[in-house]
CSV table of C-alpha atoms in Angstrom, one decimal:
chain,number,residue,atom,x,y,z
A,1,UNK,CA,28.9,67.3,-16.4
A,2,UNK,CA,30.6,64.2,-17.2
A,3,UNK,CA,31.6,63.9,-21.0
A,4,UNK,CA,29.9,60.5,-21.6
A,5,UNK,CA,26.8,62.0,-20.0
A,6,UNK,CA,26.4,64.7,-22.6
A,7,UNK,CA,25.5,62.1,-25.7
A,8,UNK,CA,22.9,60.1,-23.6
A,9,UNK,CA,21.5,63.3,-22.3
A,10,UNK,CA,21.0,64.5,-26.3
A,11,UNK,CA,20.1,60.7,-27.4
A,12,UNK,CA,16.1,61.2,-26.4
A,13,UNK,CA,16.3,64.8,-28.5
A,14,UNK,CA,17.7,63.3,-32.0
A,15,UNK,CA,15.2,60.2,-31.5
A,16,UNK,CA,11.9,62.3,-31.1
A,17,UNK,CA,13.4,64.7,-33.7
A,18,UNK,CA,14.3,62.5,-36.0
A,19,UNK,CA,10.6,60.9,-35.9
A,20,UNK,CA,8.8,64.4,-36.1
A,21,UNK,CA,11.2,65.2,-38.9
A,22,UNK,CA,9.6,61.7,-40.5
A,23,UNK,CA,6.5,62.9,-39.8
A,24,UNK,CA,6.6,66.1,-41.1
A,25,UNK,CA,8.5,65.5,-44.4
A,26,UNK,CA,5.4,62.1,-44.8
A,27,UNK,CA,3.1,64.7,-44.5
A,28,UNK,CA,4.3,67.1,-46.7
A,29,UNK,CA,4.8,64.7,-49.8
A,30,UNK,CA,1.5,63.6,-49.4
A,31,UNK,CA,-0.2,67.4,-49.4
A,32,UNK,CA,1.8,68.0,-52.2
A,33,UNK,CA,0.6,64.9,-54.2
A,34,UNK,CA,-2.9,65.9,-53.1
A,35,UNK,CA,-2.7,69.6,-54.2
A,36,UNK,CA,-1.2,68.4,-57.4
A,37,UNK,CA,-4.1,66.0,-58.2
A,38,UNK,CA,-1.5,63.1,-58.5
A,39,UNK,CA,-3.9,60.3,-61.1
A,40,UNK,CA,-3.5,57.3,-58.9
A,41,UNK,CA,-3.7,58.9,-55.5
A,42,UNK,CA,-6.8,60.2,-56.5
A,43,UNK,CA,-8.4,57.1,-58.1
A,44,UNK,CA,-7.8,55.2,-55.1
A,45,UNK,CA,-9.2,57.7,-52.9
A,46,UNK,CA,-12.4,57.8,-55.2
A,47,UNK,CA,-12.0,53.9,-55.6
A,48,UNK,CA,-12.3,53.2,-51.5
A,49,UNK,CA,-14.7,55.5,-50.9
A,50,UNK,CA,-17.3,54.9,-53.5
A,51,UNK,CA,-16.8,51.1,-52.7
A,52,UNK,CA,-17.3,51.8,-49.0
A,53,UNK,CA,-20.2,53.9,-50.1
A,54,UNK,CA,-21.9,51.8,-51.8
A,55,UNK,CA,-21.5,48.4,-48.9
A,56,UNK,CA,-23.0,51.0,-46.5
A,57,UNK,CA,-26.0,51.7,-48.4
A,58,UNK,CA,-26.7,48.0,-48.4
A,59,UNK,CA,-26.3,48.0,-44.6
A,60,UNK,CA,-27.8,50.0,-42.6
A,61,UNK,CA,-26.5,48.1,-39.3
A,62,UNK,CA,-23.3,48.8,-40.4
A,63,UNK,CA,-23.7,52.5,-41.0
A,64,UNK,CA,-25.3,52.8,-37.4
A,65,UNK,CA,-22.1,51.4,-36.0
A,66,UNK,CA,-19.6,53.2,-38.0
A,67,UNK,CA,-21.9,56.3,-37.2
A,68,UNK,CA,-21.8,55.5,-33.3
A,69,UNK,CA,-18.3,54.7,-33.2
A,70,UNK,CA,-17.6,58.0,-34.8
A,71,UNK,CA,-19.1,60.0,-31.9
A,72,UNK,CA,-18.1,58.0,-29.0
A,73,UNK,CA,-14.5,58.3,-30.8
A,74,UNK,CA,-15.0,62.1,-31.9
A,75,UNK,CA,-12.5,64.8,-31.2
A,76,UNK,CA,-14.5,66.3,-28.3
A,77,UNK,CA,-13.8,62.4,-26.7
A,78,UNK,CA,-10.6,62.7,-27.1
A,79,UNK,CA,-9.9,66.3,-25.9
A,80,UNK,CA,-11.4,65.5,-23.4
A,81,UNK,CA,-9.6,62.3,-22.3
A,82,UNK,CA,-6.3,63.5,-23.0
A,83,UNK,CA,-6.9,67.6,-20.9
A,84,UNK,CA,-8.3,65.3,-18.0
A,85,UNK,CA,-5.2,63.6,-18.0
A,86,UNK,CA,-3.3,66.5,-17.8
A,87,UNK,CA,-5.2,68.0,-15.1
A,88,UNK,CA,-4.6,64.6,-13.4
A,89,UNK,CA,-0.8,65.3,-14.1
A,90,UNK,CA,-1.0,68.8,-12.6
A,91,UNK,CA,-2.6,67.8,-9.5
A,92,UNK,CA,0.0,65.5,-8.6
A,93,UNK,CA,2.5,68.6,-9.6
A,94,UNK,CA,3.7,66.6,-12.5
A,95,UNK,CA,3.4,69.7,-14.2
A,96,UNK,CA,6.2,69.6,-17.4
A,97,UNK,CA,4.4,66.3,-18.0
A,98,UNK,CA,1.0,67.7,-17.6
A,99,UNK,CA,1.9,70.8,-19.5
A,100,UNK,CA,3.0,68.5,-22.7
A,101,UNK,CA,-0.2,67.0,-23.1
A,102,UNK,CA,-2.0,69.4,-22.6
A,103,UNK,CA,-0.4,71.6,-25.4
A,104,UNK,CA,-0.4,68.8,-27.4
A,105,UNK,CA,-4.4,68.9,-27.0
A,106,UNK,CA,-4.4,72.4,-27.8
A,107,UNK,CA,-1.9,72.3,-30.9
A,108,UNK,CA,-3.9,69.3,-32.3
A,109,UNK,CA,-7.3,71.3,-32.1
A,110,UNK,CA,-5.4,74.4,-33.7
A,111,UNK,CA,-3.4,72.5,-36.1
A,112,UNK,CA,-6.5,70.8,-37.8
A,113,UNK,CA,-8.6,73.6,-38.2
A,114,UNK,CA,-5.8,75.7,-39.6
A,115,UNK,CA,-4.3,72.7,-42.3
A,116,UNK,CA,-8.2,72.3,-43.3
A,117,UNK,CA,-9.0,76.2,-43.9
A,118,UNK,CA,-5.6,76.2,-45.9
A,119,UNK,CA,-5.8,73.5,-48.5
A,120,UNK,CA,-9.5,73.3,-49.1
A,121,UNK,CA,-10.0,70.1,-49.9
A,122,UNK,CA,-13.6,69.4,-50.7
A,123,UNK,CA,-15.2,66.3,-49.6
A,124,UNK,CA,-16.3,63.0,-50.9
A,125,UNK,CA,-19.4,63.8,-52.5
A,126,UNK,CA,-22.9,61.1,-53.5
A,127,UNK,CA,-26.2,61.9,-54.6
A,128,UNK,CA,-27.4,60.0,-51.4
A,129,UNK,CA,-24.9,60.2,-48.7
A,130,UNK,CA,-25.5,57.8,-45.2
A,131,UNK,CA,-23.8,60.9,-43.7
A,132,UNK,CA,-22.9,64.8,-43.2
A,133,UNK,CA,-19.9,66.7,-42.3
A,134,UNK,CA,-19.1,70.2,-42.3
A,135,UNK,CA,-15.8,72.0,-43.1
A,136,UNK,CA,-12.8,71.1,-45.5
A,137,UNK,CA,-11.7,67.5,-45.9
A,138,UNK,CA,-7.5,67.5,-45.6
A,139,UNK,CA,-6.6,66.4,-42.9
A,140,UNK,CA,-9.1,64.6,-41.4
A,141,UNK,CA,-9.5,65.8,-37.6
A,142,UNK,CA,-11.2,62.9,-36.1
A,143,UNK,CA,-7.8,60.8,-37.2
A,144,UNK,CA,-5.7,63.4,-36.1
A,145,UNK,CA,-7.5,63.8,-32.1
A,146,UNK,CA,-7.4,60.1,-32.0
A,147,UNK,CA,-3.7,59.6,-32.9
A,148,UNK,CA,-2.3,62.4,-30.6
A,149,UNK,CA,-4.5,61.4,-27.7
A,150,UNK,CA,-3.8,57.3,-27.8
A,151,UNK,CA,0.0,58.5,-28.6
A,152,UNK,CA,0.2,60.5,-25.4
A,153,UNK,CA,-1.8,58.0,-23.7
A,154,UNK,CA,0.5,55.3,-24.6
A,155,UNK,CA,3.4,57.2,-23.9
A,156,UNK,CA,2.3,58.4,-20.3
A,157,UNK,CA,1.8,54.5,-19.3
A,158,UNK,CA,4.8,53.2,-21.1
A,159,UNK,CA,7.6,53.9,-18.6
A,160,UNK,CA,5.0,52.6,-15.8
A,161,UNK,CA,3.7,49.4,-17.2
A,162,UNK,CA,5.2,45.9,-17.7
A,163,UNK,CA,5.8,43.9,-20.9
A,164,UNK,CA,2.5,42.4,-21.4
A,165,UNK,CA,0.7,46.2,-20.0
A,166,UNK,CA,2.8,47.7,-22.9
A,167,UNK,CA,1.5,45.1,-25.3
A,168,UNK,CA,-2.2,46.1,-24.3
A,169,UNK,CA,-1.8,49.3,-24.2
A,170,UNK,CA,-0.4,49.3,-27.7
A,171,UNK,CA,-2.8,47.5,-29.0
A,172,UNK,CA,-5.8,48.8,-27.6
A,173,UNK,CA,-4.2,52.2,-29.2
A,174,UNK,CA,-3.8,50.9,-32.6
A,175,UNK,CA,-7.1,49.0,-32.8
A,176,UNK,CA,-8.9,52.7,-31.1
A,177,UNK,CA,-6.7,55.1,-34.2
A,178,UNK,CA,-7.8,52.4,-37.1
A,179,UNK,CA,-11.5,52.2,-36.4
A,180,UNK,CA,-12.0,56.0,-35.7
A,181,UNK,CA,-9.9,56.2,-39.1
A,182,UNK,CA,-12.0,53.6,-40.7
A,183,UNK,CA,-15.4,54.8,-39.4
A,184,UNK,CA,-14.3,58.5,-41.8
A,185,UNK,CA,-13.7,56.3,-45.0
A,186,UNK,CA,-16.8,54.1,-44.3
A,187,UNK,CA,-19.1,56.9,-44.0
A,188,UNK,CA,-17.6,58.8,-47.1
A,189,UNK,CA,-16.8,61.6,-45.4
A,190,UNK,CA,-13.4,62.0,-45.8
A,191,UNK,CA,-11.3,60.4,-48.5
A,192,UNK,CA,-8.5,57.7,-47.4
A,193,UNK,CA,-5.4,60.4,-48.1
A,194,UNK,CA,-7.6,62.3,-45.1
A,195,UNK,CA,-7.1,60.0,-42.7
A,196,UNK,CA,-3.6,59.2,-43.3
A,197,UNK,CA,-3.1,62.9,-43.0
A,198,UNK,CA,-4.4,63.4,-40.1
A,199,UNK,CA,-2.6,60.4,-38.7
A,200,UNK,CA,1.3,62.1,-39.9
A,201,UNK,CA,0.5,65.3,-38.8
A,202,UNK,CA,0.0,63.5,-35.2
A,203,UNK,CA,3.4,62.0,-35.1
A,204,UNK,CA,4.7,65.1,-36.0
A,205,UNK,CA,3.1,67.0,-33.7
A,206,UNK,CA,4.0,64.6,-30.9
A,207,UNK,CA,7.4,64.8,-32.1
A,208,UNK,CA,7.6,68.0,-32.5
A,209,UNK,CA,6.2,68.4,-29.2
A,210,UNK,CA,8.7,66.6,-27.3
A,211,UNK,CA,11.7,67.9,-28.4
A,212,UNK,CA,10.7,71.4,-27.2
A,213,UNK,CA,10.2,70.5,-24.1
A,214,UNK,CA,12.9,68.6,-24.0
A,215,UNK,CA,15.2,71.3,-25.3
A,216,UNK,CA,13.3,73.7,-22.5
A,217,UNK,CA,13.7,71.9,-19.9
A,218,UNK,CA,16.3,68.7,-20.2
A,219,UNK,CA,15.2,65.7,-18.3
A,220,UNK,CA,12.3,67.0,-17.1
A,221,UNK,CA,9.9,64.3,-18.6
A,222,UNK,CA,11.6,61.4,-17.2
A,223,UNK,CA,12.0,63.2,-13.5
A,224,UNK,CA,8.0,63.7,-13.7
A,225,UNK,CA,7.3,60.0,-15.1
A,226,UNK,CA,9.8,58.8,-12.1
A,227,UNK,CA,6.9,61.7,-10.3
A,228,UNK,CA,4.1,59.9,-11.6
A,229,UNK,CA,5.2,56.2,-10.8
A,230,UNK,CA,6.1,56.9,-7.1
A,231,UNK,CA,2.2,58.3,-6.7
A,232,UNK,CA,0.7,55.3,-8.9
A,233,UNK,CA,2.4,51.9,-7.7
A,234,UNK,CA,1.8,51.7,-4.4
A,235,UNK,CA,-1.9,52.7,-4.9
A,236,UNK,CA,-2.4,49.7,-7.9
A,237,UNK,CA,-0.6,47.2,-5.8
A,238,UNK,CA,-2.7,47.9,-3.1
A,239,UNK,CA,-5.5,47.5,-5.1
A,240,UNK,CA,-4.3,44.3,-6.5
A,241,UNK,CA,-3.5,43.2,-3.2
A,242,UNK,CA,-7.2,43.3,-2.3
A,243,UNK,CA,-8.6,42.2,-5.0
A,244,UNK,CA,-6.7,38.6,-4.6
A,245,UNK,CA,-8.7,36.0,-3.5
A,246,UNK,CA,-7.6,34.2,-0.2
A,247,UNK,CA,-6.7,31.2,-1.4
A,248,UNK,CA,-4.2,32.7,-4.3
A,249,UNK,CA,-2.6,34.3,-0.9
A,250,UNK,CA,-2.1,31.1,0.3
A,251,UNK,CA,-1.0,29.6,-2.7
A,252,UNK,CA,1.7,32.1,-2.8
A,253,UNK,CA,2.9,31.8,0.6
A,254,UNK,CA,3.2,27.9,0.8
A,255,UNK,CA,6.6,28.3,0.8
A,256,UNK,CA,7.0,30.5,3.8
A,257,UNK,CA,4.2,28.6,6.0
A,258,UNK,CA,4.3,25.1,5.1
A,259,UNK,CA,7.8,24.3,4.1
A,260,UNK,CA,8.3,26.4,8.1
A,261,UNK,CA,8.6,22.5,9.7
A,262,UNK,CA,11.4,21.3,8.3
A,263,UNK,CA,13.5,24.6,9.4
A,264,UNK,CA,13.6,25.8,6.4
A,265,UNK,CA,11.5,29.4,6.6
A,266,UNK,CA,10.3,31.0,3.4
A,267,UNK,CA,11.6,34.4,5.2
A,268,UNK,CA,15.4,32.9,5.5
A,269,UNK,CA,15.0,31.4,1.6
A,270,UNK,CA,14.2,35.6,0.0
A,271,UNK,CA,16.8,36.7,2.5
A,272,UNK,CA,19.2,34.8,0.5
A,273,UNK,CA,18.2,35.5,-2.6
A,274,UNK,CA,18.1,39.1,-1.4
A,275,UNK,CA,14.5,40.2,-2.1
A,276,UNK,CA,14.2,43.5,-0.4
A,277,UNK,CA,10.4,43.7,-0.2
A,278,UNK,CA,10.4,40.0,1.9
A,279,UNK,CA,11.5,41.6,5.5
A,280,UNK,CA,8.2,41.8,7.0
A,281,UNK,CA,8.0,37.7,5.9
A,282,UNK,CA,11.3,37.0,7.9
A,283,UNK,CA,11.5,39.0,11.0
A,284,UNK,CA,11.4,36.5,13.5
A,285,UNK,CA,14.9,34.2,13.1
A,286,UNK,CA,15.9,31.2,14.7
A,287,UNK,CA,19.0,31.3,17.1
A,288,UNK,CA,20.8,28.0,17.4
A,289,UNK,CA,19.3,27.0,21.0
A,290,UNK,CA,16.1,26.7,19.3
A,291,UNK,CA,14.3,30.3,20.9
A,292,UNK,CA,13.1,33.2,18.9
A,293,UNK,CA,15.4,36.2,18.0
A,294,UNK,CA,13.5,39.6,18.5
A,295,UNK,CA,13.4,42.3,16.0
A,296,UNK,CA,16.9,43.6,15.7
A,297,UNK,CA,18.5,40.9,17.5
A,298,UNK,CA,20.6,40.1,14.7
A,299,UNK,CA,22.3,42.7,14.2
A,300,UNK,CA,23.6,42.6,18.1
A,301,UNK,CA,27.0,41.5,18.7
A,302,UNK,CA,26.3,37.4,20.1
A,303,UNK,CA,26.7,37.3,23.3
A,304,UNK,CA,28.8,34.1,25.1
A,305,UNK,CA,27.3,32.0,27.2
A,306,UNK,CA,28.6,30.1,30.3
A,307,UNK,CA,28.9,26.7,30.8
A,308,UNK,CA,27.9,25.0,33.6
């Protein structure tokens, strides 16, 4: 191997280490400040909630929605989105890609239950609660499903989509984590240091996640994204392609059909410009006595011509 190969092939291991490493020691701090009982972690936790609390006993529309958005968004949702993307990954033997999700799926579900049964953290707690939950408080696993499964999510479309697809994508993510995370507080079943919990032991996860297999098998993530984009791009543009309307067609192709009369093909123009995709849009070419060239007529050797 090349010596200035080695540092970027390590670069993508100290970035995803470095972020579960920020994850983990986030998540740590903020156990230890809740085992400890730290004063003004705990007043704001009891300060959200009860405020929450209290604005969704005066609205029982509200409480409908936060309730509904908590089981369309539940952990069973999001299992289930993120191991049917891996078993879309494995079909089209993207399977190091496939196999990362769907361990991170598994992890997540373990990882929860496990952190919950350890620090028994009880509950917010009101005489007359809009809701019911079962099972320890820290870390809340509705915010921990959602962030590992919109982080995996985001991550699988990342290297395939555009600037403004990456922008959507994001955000779409971000506004899916906060609401799920939102809806826990709202309800007053978990306590706000909950969610947050659940939302670093994600990243960390994630992180964690990556650089095994990245350490198992180098370079195999990017080989199966390069995988997954040669199976998905021609199938969307193709799909774009028939969804355009006629007229957008046309639109498009002014320059190669109208600006034709003057000479000037749009076929000849992307040849120059050297857009590889444009041969089927310049295949016929003009010869200099005015008749058409066939397919592959260019390339020949010209032949002279006698003179009468």
């Amino acid at each position: 191997m090349h010596p200035s190969a080695v540092p970027a092939a390590r670069r993508p291991v100290a970035r995803h280490a470095l972020w579960a490493l920020g994850g983990t020691l986030l998540f740590g701090v903020l156990l230890g400040l809740v085992a400890s009982g730290w004063g003004p972690l705990t007043r704001l936790d009891q300060h959200w909630a009860g405020a929450l609390h209290g604005y969704a006993r005066r609205h029982t529309a509200w409480t409908a929605s936060m309730q509904t958005l908590g089981d369309i968004d539940g952990p069973v949702t999001m299992r289930v989105l993120l191991f049917g993307a891996a078993a879309w990954l494995w079909a089209i033997r993207a399977r190091t890609l496939a196999s990362w999700a769907a361990v991170q799926g598994a992890l997540g579900w373990a990882l929860a239950i496990g952190l919950a049964d350890a620090v028994g953290r009880n509950r917010p707690h009101f005489a007359d609660p809009v809701a019911h939950a079962h099972g320890a408080a820290f870390p809340s696993g509705h915010a921990m499903a959602s962030g590992i499964t919109c982080a995996a999510l985001v991550a699988l479309v990342w290297p395939l989509a555009g600037r403004a697809g990456r922008i959507w994508a994001v955000g779409a993510a971000a506004a899916a984590v906060l609401a799920v995370g939102w809806s826990r507080i709202a309800l007053g079943i978990h306590w706000p240091s909950d969610v947050l919990a659940g939302w670093l032991a994600a990243a960390a996860l994630l992180g964690w996640a990556t650089v095994a297999v990245e350490l198992w098998r180098p370079g195999a993530l990017a080989r199966d994204f390069r995988r997954v984009d040669r199976r998905t791009r021609p199938r969307v543009q193709r799909v774009l392609a028939r969804g355009t309307p006629t007229g957008n067609a046309d639109e498009a192709g002014d320059e190669d059909g109208d600006d034709s009369a003057d000479g000037s093909g749009g076929g000849s123009a992307r040849r120059a410009r050297g857009d590889r995709n444009s041969r089927d849009d310049g295949d016929d070419l003009d010869d200099p006595g005015g008749r058409d060239v066939p397919r592959g007529a260019a390339d020949e050797a010209p032949v002279p011509r006698r003179r009468s």
